[in-house]
Amino acid sequence: MHLYHLTLSRASGIQSAAYGNFSAPKAQEIVVSRGKVLELLRPNELGKLVTVWTMDVFGAIRSVAPFRITGAQTDHLLVGSDSGRIVVLVWDKERNVFKKVHQETFGKSGCRRLVPGQFLTCDPKGRACMVAAVEKQKFVYILNRDSAANLTISSPLEAHKSHNITFSIVGMDCGYDNPVFAAIELDYADADQDPTGEAAGMAQKHLTFYELDLGLNHVVRKWSDPVDNGANLLIAVPGGADGPGGVLVCAENFIIYKNQDHEEVRAVIPRRNNLPGDRGVLIVTYAAHKKKAYSFFLVQSEYGDIYKVTLETEGETVKELKIKYFDTLPPCTSLVVLKTGFLFAASETGSHALYQFTGTGDDMDSIESSSATLQQTEDGYTPVFFDPRPFLNLVLVDELPSLMSITDMKVANLLNEEIPQIYALTGRGPRSALAVLRPGLAVTELAVSPLPSNPTAVFTVRKSVDDEFDAYIVVSFTNATLVFAIGEEVKETNESGFLGTVPTLHTQLLADSSLLQIHPNGLRHIRPDKRINEWKVPGRKTITHATSNERQVAIALGGDVVYFELDQMGQLLETEKKEMDDEVSCLDLAPIPEGLARCRFLAVGSYDSTVRVLGLNPEDALRGLALQAVPSIPESVLMLYGGAAAAQEGAQDVGLFLQVGLQNGVLMRTEVDRVSGQLTDPRTRFLGTRKPSLFATPVRGQRSLLALSSRPWLGYSDQGRFVISPLSYEPLDYAASFASDQCPEGFVAVAKGTLRILAVENVGEMFNQKVTRLRYTPRRLEIHPEHNTLFIAEADHGAIPLVQREDLRERCGVAEGQAMQGVEFDEEQAPLEEQWGAPLGEPGQWAACLRIVDPATLSTAFVTELDNNEGITAMTLAALSPSTGGQTEIFLVVGTAAGLKYMPTDCSGAYIRLYKILDNGRRLDLLHKTQTEGGVVGALTAYKGRLLASSGPVLRLYELGKKRLLRKCEYKRLPQNVVSIHVLGNRIYVGDAQESVHMMKYKKTENVMYIFADDTAPRYVSAMLPMDYDTVAVADKFGNLGVLRLPADISQQVEEDPTGGKLASTSGKLNGAPHKLTAVVNFHVGDTITAMQRTALQPGGQEVIVYGTAMGAIGVFYPFGSREDSDFFTHLEMHMRQEYPPMCGREHMTFRSAYWPVKDCVDGDLCAQFPSMPAAKQRAVAEELERPPGEVLKKLEDVRNKVM
């Protein structure tokens, strides 16, 4: 077995974010790290966050920090990763990508506690940076410029200290004095030597200043002072001419200002009124806003509350520290303040958001705590209380959808659509959701209006070449044309000059701002001064097809092609005429390239199933330059500029591509040689059952493809790669590009007698999603095989159940004793619950519910809360037969634990609940509840009309009784804790929390279970999927995927065992099973896989393994169908490793072999970076593979199209 790994949707969770001006001096940009992906975001004019660049670095990004060297206009980016190297990136304006300018090795690879990379900070003046490990090691690098203004980096200067744990570091603002770095450290040397544990209890955290002496070129520990033991975060205070310098130390319940030779200034952090008294308040992230006259800090607590911190100073002395409640957001991993008045919040779970400041938090009503009013009592310092409120200083501008973290996922076509949907459980607490993902791009309807009859075509046209937006929408019918003027509203007009009594075939704004209307009887040329020139069709012929650009026009009269050009006087002159071999079915002209007088080529499709390229230069005289035979009659043609160079601004050598829509539903894409016009490298893609019509529409400022088949498709260039994605919208009949001030890039379309203005959202995303809110963190998802309803188990630890939520009862105005609806159904209260979070309960307190969702409407059909303080640990739909005999029926089986606590795992009781499914899968009724012994119920599944259930390390077989489940058999010798059970035939596949997979059998005659095979390696199973009778795919919590197989001869031996398993169950090896599974595939994904399913993602497509991860990524493992494909991609991967090593310094093979050597799995994510390489490197790699670069790109496209 050989697999090809491909990430369909990159991780959507964000670990860290940093603000900088990377591409231009005034550019407002945010760099975010998403596990192993680095991304650059930029807000556009409408306030929408746009992904400018993204790159998989094949390593764990641990920290990012921007810096600007003295005198520079733009920022550099420092990246700390698990590569054991520090990497400096700078933006390459020519290629629109980050490029690596420095890579310094300082340690081993991997996330180790002694190897730096976890903490990274820079001197505010960009003169030095410090990279630190969790323990002992710290390195300081001096950053400078050479005579050519290029960045130089020094050898590392050590600032190590043994037995020292680092909690936070920051570069202090000292003006142009020697750079100083501050760190919170804990020395555990005494605690390590003391067996009694007393020294550990007395260990004290210190705030330490490290000074880099630029003259002597070394680092010294300048100052160290004891600090609050709850200290966890440092914030640099502006210094030099801008402020007093020093640092803010964020500790539990306090923020403390500290500096050398300055007394500490302490203020208490305001806390919520409903926060339990034993819970402290910790600051988890911050954003600083610094201006010469005024600076402040926004800090966020672990509960999501944001505080504004300001300092009152006299000279270099801090007189007062003020902490004022600002607003409440969902808890974030990073906050970034942009200079344009925006705040970017990278949420821990749920969507990330961009907010605009509407206030500075200086209102008098907000709760404020100050060091001047700090009061100390016998019980400690007097706290300050507040209640969270709706947004006052912030307003939401844009959201980035996030699937972090996927807890369970199913792929099924429940709605009988063309392609299956992905149902994913995501998020945590009040921000959890059920997301339905469909491959393709989301479409927004901006306007829909009915038309008098079914139109035949639609066009948009501007009034002048200088206009930015369209002025008219032209709708053609079989015998008339309607023109609508675009203004405050779209209304019909007669002032355009268009002829309304004929159908319109084509419209164009020409280079002299004159308008052209082409109808079956001729050309109508409307001059800017409203003079009208007409060209009539000779004889009894009619125009069947037409195309144009700003200076050239071509029309088809049956089998003749007539060509016109616009002369210097503004006249359209007929210059050439050519008789074709057969009738013309379609034709197209590309826009005129910059600096040229005309487009050189005309593409003509004919009913003889050919596409010709005709030359338009005067010397060519419509001579045929190239001929391409196609498998079906061409319905539509479109010429587009594109390729790798199109992504580079101002590039002259962009490729020209001819797109051909064939009547058999196939889109063919062929490259046109810019000099000779020859057609090369044809590629095909099946779009649908309807013949595709092709239209040009702008995407990210580039002319792109809109193809209308049985569903619409959008083809565009994404970082040098041509991508064609379906649109999640109903079929359309005709379309044209549309631009207005509200919608700069959209299209106008006609469908079923209506006119629609549409815009495409989130271009570049693989999936679009619809979500419905859930009440608690979702744990399990099941789909009823007959009724197609979704069953969701939700549970939260340390949460208050709905019936005990007095605060919610008060907010919703529900009287005591009345039943209260869940907050997720209240459109007013649900956003507030998401913003503030749910109130905290006690440890061991659980809130849980079971929900049934209708997949068509995403509405909740039924929901029931669990009583008895029970949390849900497992759930399955099981077909069970009654012990007394009778018909098999599908039940919902739920494993619960009362008062469940972790570390160590313990509960007051574990139960299996059995629910009867009523009303066509829309209601549940509790049949009975059975208590189990041995531990928490970890996994459940049906087995031949009975129920297999695990309790800790014990596996039991139950039969359905009238009042409880009846225990029939049990196996007690499993190693740790069963987390997954699957059944195939008469084999049982058991996944253990620490000891990988065990294959078991149940012997009915003797009523015993026994293990006949297990794994040789320990795997901490997070997801498991049987592939066939002998093969199982298993994912572990460290981000690995393995495919384990029982050798065929042993499998046969097990099935034909004459002893019936007696010998097998007693003759184990090394305290294990008698037979061992062999790993046929090993691969490190780099993210914990939480759900897997074997399925096909398109009609007639090949089955793949689809997985979802904790960071919100969705990917596939595709099995190669031939040895040739496997060899090709293996060699491509090998050459890519050498020619295009990962950006952050981690070697690709060591990353994919992080725990086990990578085996029989090609990394498609690395191969997919082939189009991003410079053209010279592409040629070099292609030569090694003995193929042209175009064929390599074609193979990459083909394998992606086979998946989706």
Coordinates of C-alpha atoms in Angstrom, one line a residue, residues 167-168 184 204-205 207 226-235 247-258 264-271 279-286 299-303 307 309 321 323 381:
F167 CA 8.2 31.5 31.9
S168 CA 8.4 34.6 29.7
I184 CA 10.7 35.5 34.6
Q204 CA 10.8 31.7 44.3
K205 CA 10.4 33.2 40.9
L207 CA 12.6 38.9 37.4
P226 CA 12.1 38.3 43.5
V227 CA 8.7 38.5 41.9
D228 CA 5.2 37.2 42.7
N229 CA 5.1 33.4 42.3
G230 CA 2.0 33.8 40.1
A231 CA 4.0 35.8 37.5
N232 CA 3.5 34.4 34.0
L233 CA 3.8 37.2 31.4
L234 CA 6.0 40.2 30.8
I235 CA 5.1 43.4 28.9
V247 CA 8.3 46.0 32.5
L248 CA 4.8 45.1 33.6
V249 CA 4.7 41.8 35.3
C250 CA 1.4 40.0 34.9
A251 CA 0.8 37.7 37.8
E252 CA -2.3 35.9 39.3
N253 CA -4.8 38.7 40.3
F254 CA -2.1 41.5 39.9
I255 CA -0.2 43.5 37.4
I256 CA 3.0 44.9 38.8
Y257 CA 5.3 47.5 37.4
K258 CA 9.0 46.8 38.0
E264 CA 7.3 48.1 42.5
V265 CA 3.9 49.5 41.7
R266 CA 1.1 47.0 42.1
A267 CA -2.6 47.1 41.1
V268 CA -5.2 44.4 41.4
I269 CA -6.9 43.0 38.3
P270 CA -10.7 43.6 38.4
R271 CA -12.6 40.3 38.6
R279 CA -10.3 31.1 41.1
G280 CA -7.6 33.6 40.3
V281 CA -7.3 35.9 37.3
L282 CA -4.4 35.3 34.9
I283 CA -3.4 37.5 32.0
V284 CA -2.9 35.3 28.9
T285 CA -2.2 37.7 26.1
Y286 CA -1.7 41.4 25.4
V299 CA -4.4 42.8 28.3
Q300 CA -6.8 39.9 28.2
S301 CA -7.6 37.5 31.1
E302 CA -8.1 33.7 30.7
Y303 CA -11.9 34.4 30.9
Y307 CA -8.4 45.6 30.4
V309 CA -3.6 49.4 31.4
L321 CA -0.8 52.1 37.6
I323 CA -6.3 48.9 35.1
Y381 CA -5.6 42.8 48.9

